Coordinates of C-alpha atoms and ligand atoms in Angstrom, one line a residue:
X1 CA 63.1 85.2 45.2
X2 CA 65.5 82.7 43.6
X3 CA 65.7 81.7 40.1
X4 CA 63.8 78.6 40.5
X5 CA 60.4 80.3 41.4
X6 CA 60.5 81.7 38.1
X7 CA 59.3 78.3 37.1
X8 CA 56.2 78.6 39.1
X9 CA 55.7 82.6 39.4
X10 CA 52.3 82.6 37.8
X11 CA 50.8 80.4 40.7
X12 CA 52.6 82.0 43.8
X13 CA 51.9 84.8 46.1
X14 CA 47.9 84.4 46.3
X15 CA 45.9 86.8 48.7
X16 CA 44.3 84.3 51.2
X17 CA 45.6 81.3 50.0
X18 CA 47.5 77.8 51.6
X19 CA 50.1 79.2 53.3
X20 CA 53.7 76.9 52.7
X21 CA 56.6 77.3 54.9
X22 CA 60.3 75.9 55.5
X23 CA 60.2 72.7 58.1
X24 CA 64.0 73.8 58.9
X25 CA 63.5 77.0 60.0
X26 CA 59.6 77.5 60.1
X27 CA 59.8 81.0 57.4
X28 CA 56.9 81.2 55.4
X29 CA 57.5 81.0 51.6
X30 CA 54.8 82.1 50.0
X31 CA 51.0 80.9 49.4
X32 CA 49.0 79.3 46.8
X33 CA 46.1 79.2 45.4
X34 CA 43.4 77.5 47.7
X35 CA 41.2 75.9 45.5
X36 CA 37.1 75.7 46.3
X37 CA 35.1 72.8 46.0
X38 CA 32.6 74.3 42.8
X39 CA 36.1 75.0 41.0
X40 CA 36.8 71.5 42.0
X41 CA 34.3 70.5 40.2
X42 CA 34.4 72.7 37.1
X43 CA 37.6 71.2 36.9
X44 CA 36.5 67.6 36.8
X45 CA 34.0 68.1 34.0
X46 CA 36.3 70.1 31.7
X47 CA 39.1 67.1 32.7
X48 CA 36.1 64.0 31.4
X49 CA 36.2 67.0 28.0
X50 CA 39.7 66.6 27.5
X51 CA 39.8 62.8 28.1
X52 CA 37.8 62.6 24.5
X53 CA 40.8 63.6 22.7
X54 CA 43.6 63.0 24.6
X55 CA 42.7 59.1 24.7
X56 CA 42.0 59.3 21.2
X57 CA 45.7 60.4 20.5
X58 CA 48.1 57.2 19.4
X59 CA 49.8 56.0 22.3
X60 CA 52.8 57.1 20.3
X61 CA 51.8 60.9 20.4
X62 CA 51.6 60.5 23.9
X63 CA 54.9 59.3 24.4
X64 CA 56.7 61.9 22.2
X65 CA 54.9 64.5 25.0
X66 CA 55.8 62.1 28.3
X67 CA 59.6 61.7 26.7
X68 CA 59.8 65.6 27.2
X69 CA 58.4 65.9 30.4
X70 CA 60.9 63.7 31.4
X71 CA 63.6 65.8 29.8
X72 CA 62.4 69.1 30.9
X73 CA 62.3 67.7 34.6
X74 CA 65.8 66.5 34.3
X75 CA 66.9 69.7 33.2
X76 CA 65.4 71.4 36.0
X77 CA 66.0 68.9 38.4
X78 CA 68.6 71.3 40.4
X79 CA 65.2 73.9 40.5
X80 CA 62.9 71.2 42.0
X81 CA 64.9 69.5 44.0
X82 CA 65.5 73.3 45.7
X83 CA 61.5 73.6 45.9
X84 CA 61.4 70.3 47.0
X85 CA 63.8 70.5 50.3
X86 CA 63.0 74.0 50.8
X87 CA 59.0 72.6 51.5
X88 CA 59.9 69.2 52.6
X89 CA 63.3 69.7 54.6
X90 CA 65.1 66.6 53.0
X91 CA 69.2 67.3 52.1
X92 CA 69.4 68.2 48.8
X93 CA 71.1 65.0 48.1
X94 CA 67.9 63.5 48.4
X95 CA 66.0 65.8 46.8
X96 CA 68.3 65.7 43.6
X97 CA 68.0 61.9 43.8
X98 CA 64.1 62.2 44.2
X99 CA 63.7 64.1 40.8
X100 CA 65.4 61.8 39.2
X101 CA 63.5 59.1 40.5
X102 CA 60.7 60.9 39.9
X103 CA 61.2 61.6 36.0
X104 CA 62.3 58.0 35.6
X105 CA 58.7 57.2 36.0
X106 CA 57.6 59.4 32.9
X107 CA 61.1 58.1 30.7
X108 CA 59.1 54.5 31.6
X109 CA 55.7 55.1 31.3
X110 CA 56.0 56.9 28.4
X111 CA 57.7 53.7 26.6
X112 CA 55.4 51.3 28.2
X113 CA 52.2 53.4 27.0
X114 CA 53.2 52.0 23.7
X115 CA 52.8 48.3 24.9
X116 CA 49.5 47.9 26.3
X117 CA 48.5 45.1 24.2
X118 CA 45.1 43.1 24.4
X119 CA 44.9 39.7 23.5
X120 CA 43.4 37.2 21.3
X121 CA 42.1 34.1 22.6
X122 CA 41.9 31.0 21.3
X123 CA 37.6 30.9 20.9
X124 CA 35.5 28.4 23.0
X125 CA 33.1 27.9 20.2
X126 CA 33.7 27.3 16.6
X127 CA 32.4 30.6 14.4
X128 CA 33.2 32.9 17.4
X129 CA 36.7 35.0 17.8
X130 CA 37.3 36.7 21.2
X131 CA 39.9 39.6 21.7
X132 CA 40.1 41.6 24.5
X133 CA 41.3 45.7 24.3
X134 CA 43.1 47.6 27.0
X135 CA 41.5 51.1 27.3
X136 CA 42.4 54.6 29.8
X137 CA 39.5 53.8 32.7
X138 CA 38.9 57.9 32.0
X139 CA 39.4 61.0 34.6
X140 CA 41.2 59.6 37.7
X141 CA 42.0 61.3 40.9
X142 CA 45.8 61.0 42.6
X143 CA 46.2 61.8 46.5
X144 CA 49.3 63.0 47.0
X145 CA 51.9 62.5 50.2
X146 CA 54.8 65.6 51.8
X147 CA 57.7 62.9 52.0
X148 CA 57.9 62.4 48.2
X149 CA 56.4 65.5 46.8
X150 CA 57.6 64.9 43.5
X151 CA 57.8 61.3 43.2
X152 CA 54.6 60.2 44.5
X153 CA 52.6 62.1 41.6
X154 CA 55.1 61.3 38.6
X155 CA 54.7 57.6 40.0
X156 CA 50.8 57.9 39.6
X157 CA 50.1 60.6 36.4
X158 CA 52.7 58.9 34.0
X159 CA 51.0 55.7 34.0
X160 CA 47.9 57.2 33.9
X161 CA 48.7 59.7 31.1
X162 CA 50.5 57.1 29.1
X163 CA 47.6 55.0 29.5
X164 CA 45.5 58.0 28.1
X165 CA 43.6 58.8 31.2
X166 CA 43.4 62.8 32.1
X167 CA 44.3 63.5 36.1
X168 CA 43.3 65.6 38.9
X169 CA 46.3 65.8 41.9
X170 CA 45.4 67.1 45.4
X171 CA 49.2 67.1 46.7
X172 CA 49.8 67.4 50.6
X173 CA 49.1 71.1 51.5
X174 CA 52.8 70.8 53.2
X175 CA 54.5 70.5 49.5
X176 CA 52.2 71.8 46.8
X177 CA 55.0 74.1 45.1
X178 CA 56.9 70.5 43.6
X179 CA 53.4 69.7 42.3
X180 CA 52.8 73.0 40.9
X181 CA 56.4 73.3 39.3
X182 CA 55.9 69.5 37.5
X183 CA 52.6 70.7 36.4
X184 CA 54.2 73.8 34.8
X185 CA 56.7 71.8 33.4
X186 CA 54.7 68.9 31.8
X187 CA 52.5 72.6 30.0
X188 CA 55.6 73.2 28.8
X189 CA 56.3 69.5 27.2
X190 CA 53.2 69.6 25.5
X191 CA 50.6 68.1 27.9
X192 CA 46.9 69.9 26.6
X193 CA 45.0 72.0 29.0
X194 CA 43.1 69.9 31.8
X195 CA 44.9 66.6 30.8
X196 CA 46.9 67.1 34.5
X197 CA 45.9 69.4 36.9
X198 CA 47.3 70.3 40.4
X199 CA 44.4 71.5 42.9
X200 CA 46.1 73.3 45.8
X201 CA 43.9 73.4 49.0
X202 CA 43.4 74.0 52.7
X203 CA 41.0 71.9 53.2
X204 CA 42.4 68.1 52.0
X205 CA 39.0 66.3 53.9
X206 CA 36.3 68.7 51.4
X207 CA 38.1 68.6 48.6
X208 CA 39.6 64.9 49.3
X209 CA 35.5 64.0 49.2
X210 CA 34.9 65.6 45.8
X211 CA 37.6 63.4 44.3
X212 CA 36.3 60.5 45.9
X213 CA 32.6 60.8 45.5
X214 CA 32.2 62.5 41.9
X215 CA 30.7 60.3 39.5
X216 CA 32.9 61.3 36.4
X217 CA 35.7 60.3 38.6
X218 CA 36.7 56.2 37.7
X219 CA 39.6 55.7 39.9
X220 CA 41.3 57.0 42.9
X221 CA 45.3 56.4 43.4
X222 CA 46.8 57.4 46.7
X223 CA 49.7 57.4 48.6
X224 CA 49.4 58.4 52.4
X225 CA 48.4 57.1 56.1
X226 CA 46.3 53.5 56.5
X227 CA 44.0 55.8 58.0
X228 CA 43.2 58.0 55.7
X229 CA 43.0 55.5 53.0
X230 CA 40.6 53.8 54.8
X231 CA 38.3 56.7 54.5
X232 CA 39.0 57.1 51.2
X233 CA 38.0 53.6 49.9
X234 CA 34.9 53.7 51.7
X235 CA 33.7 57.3 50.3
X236 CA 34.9 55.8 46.4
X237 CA 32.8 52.7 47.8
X238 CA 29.5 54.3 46.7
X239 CA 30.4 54.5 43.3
X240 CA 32.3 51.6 43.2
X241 CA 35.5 53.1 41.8
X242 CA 38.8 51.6 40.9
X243 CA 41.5 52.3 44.2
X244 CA 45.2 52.1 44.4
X245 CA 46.0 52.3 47.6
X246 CA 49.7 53.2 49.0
X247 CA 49.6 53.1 52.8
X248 CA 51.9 52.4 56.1
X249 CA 54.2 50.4 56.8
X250 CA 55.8 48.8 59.7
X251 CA 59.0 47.3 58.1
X252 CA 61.3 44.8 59.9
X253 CA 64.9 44.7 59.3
X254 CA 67.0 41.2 59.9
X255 CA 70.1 40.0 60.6
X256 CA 71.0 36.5 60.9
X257 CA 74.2 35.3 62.4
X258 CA 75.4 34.3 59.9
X259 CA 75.1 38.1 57.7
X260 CA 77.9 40.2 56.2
X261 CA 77.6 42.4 59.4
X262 CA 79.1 45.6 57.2
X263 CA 77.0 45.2 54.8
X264 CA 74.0 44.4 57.0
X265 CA 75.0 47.7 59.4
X266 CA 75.2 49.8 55.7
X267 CA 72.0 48.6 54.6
X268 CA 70.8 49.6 58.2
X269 CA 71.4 53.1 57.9
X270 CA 70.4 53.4 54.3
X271 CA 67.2 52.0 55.5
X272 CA 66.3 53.8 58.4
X273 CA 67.4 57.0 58.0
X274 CA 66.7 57.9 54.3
X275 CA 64.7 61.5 54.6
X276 CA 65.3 61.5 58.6
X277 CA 62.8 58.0 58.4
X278 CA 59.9 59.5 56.7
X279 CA 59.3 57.0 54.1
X280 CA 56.6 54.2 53.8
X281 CA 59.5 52.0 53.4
X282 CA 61.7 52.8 56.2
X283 CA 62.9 50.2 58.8
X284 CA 60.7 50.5 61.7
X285 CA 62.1 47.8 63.6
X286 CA 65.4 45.6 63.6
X287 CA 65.7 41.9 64.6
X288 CA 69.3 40.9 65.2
X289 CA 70.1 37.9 66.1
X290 CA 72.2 36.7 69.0
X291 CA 75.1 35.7 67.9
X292 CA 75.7 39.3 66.0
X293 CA 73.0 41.3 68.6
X294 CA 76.2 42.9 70.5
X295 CA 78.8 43.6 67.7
X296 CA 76.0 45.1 65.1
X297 CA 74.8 47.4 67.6
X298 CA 78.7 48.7 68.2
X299 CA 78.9 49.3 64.2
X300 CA 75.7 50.8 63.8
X301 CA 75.5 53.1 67.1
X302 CA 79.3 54.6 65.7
X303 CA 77.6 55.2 62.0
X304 CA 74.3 56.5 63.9
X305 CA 76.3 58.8 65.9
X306 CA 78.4 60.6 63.1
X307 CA 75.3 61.5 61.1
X308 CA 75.3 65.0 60.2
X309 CA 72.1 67.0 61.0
X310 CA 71.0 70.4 59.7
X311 CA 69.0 72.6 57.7
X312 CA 68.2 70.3 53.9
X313 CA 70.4 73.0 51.8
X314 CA 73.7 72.5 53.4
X315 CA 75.6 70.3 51.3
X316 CA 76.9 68.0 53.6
X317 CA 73.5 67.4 55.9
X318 CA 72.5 63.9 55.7
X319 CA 69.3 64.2 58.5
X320 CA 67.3 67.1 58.2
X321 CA 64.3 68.1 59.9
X322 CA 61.0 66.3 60.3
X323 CA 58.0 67.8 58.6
X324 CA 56.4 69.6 61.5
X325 CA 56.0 70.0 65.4
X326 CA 53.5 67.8 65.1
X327 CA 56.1 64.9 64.4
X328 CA 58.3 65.5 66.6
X329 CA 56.1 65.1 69.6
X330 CA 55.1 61.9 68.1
X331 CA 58.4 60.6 67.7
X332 CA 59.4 61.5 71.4
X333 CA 56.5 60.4 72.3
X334 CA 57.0 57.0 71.1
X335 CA 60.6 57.2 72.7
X336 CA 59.6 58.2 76.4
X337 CA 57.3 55.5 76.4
X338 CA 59.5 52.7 75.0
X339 CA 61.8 53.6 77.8
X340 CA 59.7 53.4 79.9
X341 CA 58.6 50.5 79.0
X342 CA 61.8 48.8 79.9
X343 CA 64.0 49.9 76.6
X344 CA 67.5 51.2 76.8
X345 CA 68.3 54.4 75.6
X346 CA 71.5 53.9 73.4
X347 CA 71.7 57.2 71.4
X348 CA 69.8 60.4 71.3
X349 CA 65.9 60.6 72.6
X350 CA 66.2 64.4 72.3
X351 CA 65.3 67.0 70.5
X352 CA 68.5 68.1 68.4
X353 CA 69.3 72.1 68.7
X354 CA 69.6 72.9 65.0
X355 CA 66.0 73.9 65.0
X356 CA 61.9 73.3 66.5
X357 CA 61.4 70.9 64.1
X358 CA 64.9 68.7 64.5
X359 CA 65.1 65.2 66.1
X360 CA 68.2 63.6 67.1
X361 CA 69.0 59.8 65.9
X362 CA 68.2 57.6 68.1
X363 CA 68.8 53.8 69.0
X364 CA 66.8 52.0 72.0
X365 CA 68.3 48.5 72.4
X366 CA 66.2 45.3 74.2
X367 CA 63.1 46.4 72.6
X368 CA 60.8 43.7 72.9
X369 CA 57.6 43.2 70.6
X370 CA 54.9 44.8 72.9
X371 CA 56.9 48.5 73.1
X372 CA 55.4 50.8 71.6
X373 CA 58.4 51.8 68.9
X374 CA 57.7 47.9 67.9
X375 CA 53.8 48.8 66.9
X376 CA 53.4 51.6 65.6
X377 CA 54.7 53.4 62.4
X378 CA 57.3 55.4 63.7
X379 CA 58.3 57.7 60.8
X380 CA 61.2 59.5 62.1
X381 CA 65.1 58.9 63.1
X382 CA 64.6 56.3 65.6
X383 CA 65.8 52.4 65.3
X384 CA 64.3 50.3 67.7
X385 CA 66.9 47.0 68.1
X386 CA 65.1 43.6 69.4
X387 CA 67.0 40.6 69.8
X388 CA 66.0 37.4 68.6
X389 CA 67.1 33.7 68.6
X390 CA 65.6 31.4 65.9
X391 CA 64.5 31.8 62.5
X392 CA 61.3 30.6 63.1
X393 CA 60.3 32.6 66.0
X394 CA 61.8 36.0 63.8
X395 CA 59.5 34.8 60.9
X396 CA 56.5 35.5 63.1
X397 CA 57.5 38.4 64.8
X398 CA 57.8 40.2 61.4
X399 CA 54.6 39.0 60.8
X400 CA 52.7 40.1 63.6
X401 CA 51.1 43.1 62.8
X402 CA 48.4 43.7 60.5
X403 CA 50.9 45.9 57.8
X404 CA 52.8 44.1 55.1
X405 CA 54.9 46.7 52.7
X406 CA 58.7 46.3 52.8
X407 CA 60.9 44.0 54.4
X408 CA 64.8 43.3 54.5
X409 CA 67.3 40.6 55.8
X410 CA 70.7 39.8 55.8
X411 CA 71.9 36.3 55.3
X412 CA 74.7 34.6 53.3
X413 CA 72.4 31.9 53.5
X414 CA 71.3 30.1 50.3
X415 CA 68.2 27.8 51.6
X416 CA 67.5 30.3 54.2
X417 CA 67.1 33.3 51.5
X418 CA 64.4 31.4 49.4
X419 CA 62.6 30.2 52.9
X420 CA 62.6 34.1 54.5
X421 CA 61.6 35.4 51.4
X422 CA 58.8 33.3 51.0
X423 CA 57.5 33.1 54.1
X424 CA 57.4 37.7 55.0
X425 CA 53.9 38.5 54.2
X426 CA 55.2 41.9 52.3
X427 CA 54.8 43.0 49.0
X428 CA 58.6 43.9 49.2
X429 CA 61.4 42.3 50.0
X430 CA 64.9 43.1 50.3
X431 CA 67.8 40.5 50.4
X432 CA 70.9 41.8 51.4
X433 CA 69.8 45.3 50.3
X434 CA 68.5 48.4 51.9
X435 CA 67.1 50.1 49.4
X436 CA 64.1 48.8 46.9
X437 CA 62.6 51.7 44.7
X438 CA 63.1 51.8 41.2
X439 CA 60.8 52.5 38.4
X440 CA 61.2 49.2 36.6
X441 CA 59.5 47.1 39.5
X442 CA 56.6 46.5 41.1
X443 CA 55.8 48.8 44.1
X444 CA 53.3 47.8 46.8
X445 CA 52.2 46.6 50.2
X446 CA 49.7 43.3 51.1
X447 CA 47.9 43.4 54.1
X448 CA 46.5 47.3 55.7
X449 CA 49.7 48.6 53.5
X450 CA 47.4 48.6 50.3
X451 CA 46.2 47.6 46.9
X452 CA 47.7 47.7 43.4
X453 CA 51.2 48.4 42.0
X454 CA 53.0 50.9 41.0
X455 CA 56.0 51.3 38.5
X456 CA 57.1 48.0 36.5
X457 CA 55.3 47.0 33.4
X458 CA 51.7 46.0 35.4
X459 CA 51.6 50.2 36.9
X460 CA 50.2 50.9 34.0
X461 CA 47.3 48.6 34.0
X462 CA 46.0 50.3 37.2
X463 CA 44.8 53.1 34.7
X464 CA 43.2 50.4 32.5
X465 CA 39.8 48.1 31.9
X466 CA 39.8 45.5 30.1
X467 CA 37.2 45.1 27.5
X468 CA 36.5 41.3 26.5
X469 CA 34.8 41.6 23.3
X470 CA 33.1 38.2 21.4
X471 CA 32.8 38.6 17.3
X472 CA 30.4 35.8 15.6
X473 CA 31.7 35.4 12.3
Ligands
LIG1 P1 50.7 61.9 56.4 O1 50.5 61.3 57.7 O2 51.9 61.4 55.7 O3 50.5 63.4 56.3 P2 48.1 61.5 55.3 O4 47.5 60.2 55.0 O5 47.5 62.3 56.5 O6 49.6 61.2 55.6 O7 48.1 62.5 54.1 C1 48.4 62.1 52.8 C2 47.5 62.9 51.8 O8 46.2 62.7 52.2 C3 47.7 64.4 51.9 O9 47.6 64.9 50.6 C4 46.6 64.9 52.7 O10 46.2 66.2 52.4 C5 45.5 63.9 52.3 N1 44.4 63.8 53.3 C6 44.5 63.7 54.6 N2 43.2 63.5 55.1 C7 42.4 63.4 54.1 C8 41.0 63.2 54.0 N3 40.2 63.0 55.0 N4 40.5 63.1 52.7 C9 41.3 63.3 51.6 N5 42.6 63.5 51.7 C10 43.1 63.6 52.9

């Protein structure tokens, strides 16, 4: 095998365990450890022992050991973002831009560990001084998605180390080599035994339960379906834990008349077809607006149609394949049906030959709002197009459904950029820009797209309590 399993050797290749193969080909790679549910637990009670000390280190200490985490995944980010497309199927492009993304998260955490101050408030009552402390809420659980296998745990266990809280990740059994290889890597930077541990498993609904259910577990962080994070709230329910909850979307894309139309179409494709449309934040439908409906459809369907598709590891392949079969019979799914619900096929609505798992771009024009590819979350290479005619009547129609994480439009509108933005009920929105993620802001949905933050200075306080403590003199 290649160089960059040498990273993870010690936890590959295990008799009986959760087999992991390549979505752009469908070869197995190799197994891992399935983990059963007494280890499970064996490993959350030795975790709640190494919260004692590693919460007593100075939040200092724990920097020094986040700040070479970070390093050591930057210098191996050509290794992981290898795992990573090899599991996951995104072009490498991606992937190299994910573990960067990824360790950004650890470079921030690990400075704003440092700043978690309390406060000390002016007293109510003369001979009485109140201060409050911000302390780790203790052993926390992380739930972990395939589109953003490294990511989506550096995004959750820097915070919560930083904060001084020990961590148990379950990552999707589609991508648990990434997990595995930042796990080895963080041993490496210094992270103690149990502090971060990566539980491998073929059975996420058992072992999903433990981490919800255990009473030495305080908080549950995940990133996945609406569905499943509905299950998973109401199992942490009966211990009342702390959730973060990172779910679907269903984002709308719009372009007013009066847009930069090249900007609008680049922001488009940036948009919708980032990791062949499997993100959380991916356009799922476009409103374009008369006056533009006809020439941004031209722009876009020429851009749509040159995209090169094929296997992750070729350099120059910008769509690769979706995750499984599974998806693509979904995503044509969704296709037949819009058509036959009165759509217009403009591109693709086929499978694409390089491979089972492959999915053409597509583009249905004169969608309309009850189509199916204007419901649901689509999560794949297709751009649904609905025309609209008033700003008002767009407003609403981005509205209607009961999901609320990303948004975008394009206006060169002044008064009509403060009056969009404030009226989307998202917990992201982008303004002339296709693209939102970074670690130094706040990421999140409002609505059935979740609870909490992540990234920005307030990610960290997701790992926190607040302790309000009243001193008589
Ligand atoms: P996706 O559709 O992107 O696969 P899921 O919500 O199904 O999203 O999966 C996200 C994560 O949730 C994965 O790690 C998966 O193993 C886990 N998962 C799925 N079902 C359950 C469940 N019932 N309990 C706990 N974890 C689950």
């Amino acid at each position: 095998m290649s160089d960059m399993f040498k990273l993870i050797a010690d936890y590959i290749g295990v008799e009986n365990g959760l087999s992991i193969s390549n979505p752009a080909n469908g070869q197995h790679i190799t197994t891992v450890k399935d983990w059963q549910a007494d280890e499970v637990d064996r490993a959350i009670i030795t975790a709640a022992e190494a919260f004692k000390s590693w919460s007593e280190q100075t939040a200092k200490d724990r920097a020094r050991i986040l700040q070479r985490w970070f390093h050591l995944i930057m210098d191996h980010q050509e290794d992981l973002a290898q795992i990573a497309t090899m599991e996951c199927g995104k072009p490498i492009a991606e992937s190299r831009g994910e573990v960067a993304y990824g360790a950004a998260f650890v470079e921030w955490f690990a400075e704003e560990g440092k700043r978690t101050y309390g406060d000390v408030i002016p007293s109510h009552a003369a001979g009485k001084r109140i201060i409050t402390l911000k302390q780790p809420i203790g052993v926390i659980s992380a739930i972990t998605p395939w589109n953003f296998p490294i990511a989506m745990i550096t995004r959750k266990i820097a915070p919560a180390l930083a904060a001084g809280c020990v961590a148990i990740v379950k990552p999707a059994e589609a991508t648990p080599l990434s997990a595995l290889a930042l796990g080895v890597l963080a041993k490496k930077a210094g992270v103690p035994a149990h502090v971060f541990t990566v539980v491998t498993t073929t059975g996420p609904v058992k072992i999903g339960k433990i981490l919800t259910t255990h009473p030495i577990i305080r908080k549950v962080s995940f990133t996945g379906s609406t569905a499943v994070g509905k299950i998973l709230m109401q199992q942490a329910a009966d211990t009342v834990k702390k959730t973060s909850m990172e779910l679907g979307g269903n984002a709308p894309f719009i372009v007013f008349d009066d847009a930069d139309i090249e900007a609008a179409v680049d922001g488009a494709m940036a948009s919708k077809f980032r990791n062949a449309g499997q993100t959380c934040v991916c356009t799922n439908r476009f409103f374009i607006q008369d006056g533009i409906h006809d020439e941004f459809i031209r722009l876009f369907t020429a851009k749509v149609a040159a995209l090169k598709i094929g296997p992750g590891n070729e350099a120059a392949t910008q769509i690769g394949p979706l995750i499984n079969g599974a998806a693509v019979q979904k995503i044509a799914k969704i296709v037949t049906s819009t058509v036959a619900a009165g759509a217009d096929l403009r591109l693709g609505g086929k499978r694409h030959p390089a491979g089972d798992n492959f999915y053409t771009p597509t583009i249905l024009t004169n969608v309309t709002m009850d189509m199916p590819a204007a419901n649901v979350e689509i999560f794949g290479p297709v751009a649904p197009i609905i025309r609209f005619k008033s700003e008002a009547e767009v407003i609403a129609a981005a509205n209607d459904t009961p999901y609320g994480l990303a948004a975008y439009f394009y206006t060169q509108g002044l008064g009509r950029v403060w009056r969009v933005a404030e009226a989307l009920e998202y917990g992201m929105v982008g303004i002339n820009e296709g693209i939102l993620s970074t670690e130094v802001a706040p990421f999140g949905g409002v609505k059935q797209s979740g609870i909490g933050r992540e990234g920005a200075s307030c990610g960290i306080d997701e790992y926190m309590e607040i302790k309000y403590c009243l001193m008589g003199l």
